[in-house]
Short mmCIF file of N, CA and C in Angstrom, two decimals:
data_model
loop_
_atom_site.label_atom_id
_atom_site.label_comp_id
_atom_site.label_asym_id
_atom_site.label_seq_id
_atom_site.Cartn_x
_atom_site.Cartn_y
_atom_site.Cartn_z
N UNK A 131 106.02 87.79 102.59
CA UNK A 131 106.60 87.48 101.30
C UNK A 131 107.26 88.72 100.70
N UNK A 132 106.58 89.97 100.80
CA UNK A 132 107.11 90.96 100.10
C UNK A 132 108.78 91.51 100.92
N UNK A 133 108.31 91.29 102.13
CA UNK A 133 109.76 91.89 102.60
C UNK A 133 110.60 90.84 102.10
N UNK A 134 110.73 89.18 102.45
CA UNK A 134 111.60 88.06 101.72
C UNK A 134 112.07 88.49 100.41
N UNK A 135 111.51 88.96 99.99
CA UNK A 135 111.42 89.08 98.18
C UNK A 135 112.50 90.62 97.99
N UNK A 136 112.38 91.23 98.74
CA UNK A 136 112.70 92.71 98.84
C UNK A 136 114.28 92.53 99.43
N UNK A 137 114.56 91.42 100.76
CA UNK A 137 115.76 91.49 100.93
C UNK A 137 116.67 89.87 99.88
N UNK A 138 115.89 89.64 98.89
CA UNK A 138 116.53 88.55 97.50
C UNK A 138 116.41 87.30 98.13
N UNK A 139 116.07 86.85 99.10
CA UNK A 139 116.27 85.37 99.83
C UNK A 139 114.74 84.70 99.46
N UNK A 140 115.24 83.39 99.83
CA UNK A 140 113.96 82.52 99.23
C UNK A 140 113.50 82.08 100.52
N UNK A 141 112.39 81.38 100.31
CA UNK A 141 111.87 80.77 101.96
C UNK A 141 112.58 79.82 102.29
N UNK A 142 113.33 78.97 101.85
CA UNK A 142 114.41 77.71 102.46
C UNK A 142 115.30 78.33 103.10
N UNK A 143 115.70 80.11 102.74
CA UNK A 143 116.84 80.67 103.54
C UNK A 143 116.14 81.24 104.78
N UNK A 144 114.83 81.32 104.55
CA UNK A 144 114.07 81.88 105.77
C UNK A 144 114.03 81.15 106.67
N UNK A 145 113.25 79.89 106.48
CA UNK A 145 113.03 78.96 107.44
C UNK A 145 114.14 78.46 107.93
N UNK A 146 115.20 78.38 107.36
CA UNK A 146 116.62 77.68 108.17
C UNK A 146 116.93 78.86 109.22
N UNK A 147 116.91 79.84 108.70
CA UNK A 147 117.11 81.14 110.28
C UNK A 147 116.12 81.00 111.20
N UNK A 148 114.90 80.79 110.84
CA UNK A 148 113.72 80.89 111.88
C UNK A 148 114.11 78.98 112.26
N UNK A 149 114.23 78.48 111.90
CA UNK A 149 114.34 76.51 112.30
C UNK A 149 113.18 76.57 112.08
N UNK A 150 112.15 76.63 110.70
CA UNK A 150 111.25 76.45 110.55
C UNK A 150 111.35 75.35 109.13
N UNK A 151 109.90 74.99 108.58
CA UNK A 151 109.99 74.18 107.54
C UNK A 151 109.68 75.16 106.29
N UNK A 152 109.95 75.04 105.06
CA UNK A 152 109.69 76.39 104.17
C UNK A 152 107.84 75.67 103.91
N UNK A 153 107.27 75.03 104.27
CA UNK A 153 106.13 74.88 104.45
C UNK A 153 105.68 75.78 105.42
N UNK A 154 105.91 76.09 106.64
CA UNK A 154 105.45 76.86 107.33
C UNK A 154 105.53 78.23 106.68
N UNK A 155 107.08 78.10 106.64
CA UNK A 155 106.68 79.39 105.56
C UNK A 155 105.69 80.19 104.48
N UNK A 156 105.80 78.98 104.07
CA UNK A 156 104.76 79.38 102.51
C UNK A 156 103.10 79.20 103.62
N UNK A 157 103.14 78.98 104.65
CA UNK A 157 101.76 78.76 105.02
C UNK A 157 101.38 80.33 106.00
N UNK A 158 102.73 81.24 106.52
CA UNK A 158 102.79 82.21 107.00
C UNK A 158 102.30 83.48 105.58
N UNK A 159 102.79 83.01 104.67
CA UNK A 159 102.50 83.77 103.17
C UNK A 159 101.65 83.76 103.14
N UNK A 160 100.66 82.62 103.15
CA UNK A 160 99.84 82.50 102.42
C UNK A 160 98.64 82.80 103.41
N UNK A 161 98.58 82.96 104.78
CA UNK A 161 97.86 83.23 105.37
C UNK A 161 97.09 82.17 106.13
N UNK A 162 97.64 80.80 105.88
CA UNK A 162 96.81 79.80 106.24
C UNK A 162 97.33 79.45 107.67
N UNK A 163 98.55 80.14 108.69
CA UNK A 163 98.83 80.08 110.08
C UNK A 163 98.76 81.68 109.72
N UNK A 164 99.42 81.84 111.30
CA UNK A 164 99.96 82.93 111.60
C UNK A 164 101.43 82.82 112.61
N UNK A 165 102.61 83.82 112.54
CA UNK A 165 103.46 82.95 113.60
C UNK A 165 103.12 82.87 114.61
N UNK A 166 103.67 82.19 115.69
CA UNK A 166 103.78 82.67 117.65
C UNK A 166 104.46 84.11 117.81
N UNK A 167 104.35 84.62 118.73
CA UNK A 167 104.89 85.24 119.24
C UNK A 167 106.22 85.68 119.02
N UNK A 168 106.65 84.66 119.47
CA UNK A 168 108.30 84.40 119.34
C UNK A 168 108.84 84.68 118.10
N UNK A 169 108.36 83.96 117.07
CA UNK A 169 108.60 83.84 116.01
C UNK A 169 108.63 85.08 115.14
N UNK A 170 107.19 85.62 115.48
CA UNK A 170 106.87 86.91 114.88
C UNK A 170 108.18 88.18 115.33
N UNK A 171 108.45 88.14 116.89
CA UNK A 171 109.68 89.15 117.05
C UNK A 171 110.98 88.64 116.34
N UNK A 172 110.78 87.66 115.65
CA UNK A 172 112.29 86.94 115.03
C UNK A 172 112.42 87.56 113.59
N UNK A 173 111.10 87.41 112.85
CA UNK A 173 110.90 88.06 111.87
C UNK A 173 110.90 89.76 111.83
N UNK A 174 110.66 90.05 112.98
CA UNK A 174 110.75 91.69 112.76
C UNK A 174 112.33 92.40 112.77
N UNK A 175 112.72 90.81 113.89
CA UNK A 175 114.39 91.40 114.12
C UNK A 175 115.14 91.82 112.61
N UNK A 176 114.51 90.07 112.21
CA UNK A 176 115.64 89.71 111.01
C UNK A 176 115.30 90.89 109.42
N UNK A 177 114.14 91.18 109.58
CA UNK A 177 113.47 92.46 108.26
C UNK A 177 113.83 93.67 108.78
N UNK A 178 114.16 93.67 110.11
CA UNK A 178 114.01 95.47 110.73
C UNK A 178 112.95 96.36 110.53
N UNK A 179 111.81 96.04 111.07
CA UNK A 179 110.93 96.20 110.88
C UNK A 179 109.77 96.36 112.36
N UNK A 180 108.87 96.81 112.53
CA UNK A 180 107.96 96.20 114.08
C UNK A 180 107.12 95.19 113.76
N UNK A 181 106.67 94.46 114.72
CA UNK A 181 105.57 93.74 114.76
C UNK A 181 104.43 94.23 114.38
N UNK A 182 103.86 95.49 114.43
CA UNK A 182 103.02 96.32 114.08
C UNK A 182 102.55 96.10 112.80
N UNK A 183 104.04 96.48 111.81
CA UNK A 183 104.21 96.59 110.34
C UNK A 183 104.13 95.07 109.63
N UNK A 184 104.72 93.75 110.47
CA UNK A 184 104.45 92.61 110.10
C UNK A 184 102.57 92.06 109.55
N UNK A 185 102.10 93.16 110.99
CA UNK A 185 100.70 92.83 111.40
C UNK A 185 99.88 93.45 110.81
N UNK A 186 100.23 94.24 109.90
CA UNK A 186 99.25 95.23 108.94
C UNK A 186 98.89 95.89 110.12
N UNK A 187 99.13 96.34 110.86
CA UNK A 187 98.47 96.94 112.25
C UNK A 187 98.87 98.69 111.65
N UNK A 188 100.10 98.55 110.59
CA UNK A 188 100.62 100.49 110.52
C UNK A 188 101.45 100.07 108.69
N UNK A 189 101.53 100.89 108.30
CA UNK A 189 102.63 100.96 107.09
C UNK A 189 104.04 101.39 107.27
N UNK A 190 103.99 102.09 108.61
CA UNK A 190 105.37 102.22 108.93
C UNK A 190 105.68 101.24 109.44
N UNK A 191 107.72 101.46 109.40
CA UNK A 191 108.13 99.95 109.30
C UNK A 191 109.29 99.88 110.20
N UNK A 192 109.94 101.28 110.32
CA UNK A 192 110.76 101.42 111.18
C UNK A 192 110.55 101.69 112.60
N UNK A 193 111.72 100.71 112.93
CA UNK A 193 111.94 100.32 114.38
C UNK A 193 112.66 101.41 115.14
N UNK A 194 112.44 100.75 116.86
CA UNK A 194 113.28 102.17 117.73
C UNK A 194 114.40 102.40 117.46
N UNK A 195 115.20 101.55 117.04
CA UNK A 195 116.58 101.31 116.64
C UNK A 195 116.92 102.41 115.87
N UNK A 196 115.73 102.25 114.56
CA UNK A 196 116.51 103.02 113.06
C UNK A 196 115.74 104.53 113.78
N UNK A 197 114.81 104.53 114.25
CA UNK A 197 114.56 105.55 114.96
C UNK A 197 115.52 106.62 116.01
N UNK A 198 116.49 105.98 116.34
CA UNK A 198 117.41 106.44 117.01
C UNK A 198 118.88 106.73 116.36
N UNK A 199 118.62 106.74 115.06
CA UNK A 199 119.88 106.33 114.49
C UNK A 199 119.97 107.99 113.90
N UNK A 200 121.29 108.59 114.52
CA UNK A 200 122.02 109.58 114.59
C UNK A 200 121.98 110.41 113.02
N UNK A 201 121.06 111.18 112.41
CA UNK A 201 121.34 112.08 110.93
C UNK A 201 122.79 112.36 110.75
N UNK A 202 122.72 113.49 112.05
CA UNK A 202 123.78 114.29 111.98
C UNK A 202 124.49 114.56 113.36
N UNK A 203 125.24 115.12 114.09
CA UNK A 203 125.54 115.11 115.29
C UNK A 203 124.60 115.54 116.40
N UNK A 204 123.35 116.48 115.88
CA UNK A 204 122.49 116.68 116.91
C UNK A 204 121.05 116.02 116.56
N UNK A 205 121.34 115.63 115.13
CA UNK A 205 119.76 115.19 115.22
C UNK A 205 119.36 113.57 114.89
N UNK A 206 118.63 112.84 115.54
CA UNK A 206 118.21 111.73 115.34
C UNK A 206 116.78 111.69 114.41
N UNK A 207 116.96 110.51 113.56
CA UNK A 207 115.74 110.17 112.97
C UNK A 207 114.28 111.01 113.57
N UNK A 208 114.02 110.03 114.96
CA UNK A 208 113.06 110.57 115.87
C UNK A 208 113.13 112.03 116.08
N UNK A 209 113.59 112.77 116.01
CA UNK A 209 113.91 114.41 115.95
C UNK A 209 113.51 114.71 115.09
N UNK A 210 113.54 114.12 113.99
CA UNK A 210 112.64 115.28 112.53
C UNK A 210 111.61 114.72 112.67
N UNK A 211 111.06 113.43 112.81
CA UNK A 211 109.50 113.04 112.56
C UNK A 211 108.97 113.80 113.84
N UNK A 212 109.43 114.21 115.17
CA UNK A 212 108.62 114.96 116.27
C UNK A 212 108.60 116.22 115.67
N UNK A 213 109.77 117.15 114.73
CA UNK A 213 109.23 118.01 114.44
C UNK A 213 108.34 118.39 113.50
N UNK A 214 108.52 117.39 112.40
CA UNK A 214 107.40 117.41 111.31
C UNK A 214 105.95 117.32 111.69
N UNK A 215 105.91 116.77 112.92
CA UNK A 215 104.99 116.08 113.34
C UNK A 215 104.23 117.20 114.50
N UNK A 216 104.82 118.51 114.94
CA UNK A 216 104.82 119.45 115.76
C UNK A 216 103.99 120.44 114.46
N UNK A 217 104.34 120.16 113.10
CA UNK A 217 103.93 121.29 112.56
C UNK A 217 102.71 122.02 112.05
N UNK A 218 102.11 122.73 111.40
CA UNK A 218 100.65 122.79 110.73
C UNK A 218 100.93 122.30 109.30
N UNK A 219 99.57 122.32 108.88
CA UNK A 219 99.72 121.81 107.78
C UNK A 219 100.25 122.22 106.55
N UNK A 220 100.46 124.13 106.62
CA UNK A 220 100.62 125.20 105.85
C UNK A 220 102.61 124.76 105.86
N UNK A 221 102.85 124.63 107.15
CA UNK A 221 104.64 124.60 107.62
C UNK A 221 104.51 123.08 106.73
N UNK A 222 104.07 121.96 106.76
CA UNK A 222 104.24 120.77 106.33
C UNK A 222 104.44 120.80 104.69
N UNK A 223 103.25 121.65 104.03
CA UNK A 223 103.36 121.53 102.65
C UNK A 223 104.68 122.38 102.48
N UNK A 224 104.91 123.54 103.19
CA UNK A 224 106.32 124.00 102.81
C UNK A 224 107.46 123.72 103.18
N UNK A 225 107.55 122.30 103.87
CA UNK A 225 108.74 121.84 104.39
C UNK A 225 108.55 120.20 103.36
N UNK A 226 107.46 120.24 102.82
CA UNK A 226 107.52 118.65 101.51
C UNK A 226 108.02 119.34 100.11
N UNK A 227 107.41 120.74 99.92
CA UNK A 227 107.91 121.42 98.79
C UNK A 227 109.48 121.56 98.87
N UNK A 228 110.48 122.07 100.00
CA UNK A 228 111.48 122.09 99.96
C UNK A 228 112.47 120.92 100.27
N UNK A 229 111.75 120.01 100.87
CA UNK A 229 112.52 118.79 100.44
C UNK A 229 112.72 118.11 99.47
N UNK A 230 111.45 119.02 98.15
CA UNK A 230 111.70 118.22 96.54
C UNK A 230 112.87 118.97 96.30
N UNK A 231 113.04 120.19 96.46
CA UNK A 231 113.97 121.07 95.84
C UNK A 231 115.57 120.78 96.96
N UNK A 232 115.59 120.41 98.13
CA UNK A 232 116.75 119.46 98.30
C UNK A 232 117.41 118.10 97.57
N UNK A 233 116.36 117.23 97.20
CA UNK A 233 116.10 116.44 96.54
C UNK A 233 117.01 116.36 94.92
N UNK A 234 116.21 117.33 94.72
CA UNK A 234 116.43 118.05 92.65
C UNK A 234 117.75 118.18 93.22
N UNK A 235 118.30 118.75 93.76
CA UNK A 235 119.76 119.69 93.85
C UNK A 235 120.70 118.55 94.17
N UNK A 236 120.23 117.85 95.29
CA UNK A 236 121.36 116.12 95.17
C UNK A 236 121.20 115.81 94.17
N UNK A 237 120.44 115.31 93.49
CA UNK A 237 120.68 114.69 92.01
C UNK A 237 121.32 115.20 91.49
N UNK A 238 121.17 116.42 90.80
CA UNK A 238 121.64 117.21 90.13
C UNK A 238 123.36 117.37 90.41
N UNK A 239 123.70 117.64 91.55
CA UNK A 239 125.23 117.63 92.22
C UNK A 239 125.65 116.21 92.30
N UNK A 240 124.99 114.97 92.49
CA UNK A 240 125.53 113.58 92.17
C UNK A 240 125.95 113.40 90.35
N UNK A 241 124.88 114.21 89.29
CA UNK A 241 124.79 113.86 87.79
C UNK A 241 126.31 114.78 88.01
N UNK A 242 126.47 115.96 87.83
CA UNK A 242 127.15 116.48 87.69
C UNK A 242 129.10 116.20 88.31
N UNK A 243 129.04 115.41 89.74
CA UNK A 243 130.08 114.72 90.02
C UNK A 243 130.67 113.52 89.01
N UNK A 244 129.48 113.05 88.51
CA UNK A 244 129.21 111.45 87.99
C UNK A 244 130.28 111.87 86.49
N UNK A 245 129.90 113.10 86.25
CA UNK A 245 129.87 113.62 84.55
C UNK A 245 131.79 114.01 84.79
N UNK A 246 132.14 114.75 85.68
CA UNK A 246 133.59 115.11 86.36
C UNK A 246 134.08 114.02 85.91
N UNK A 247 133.50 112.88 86.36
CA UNK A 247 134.85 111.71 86.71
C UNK A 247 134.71 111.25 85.27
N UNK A 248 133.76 111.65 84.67
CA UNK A 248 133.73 110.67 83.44
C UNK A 248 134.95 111.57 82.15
N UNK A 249 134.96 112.81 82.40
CA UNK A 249 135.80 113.54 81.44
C UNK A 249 136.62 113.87 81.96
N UNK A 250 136.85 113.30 83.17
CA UNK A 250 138.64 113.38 83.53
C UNK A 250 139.72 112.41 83.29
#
């Protein structure tokens, strides 16, 4: 339900993609089935998401796909989480501290573009 809700569609738009009944639906919500198989990789396709994350099995949600999906010319998604993931915990807090202060500085350079166009 939460992902449905998250990408604005109702369960009648769900179940017509899956060829399901929005009863099944509301019975997948509600916990009273669970899907098949099949079904379940249909739902992960259509949210982008794993089966994992459908399954409460993880909170992460991204797939190999978005996992592979190119930052910058040398680095993929999967490339920073192996290196974040390579690091100690001392390198981690100082690589979360400087991603606030990357963070602050986009904003700050988006407010400040935003403010340009407005007094030109």
């Amino acid at each position: 339900m939460e992902l449905r809700k998250e990408k604005n569609i109702g369960q009648k738009e769900l179940a017509a993609y899956l060829q399901l009944s929005t009863g099944t639906i509301s019975n997948y919500e509600n916990g009273v089935h669970s899907p098949d198989l099949n079904t379940l990789c249909k739902l992960a396709d259509y949210f982008d998401v794993t089966t994992d994350y459908l399954l409460n099995r993880t909170s992460y949600r991204y797939t190999s796909k978005k996992m592979d999906q190119r930052l910058n010319r040398d680095y993929t998604l999967s490339d920073v989480v192996d290196a974040v993931l390579a690091c100690g915990t001392g390198s981690i807090d100082n690589l979360m501290e400087y991603t606030r202060y990357l963070r602050y500085r986009q904003e700050h350079e988006n407010q400040n573009t935003k403010k340009r166009r407005t007094d030109s």
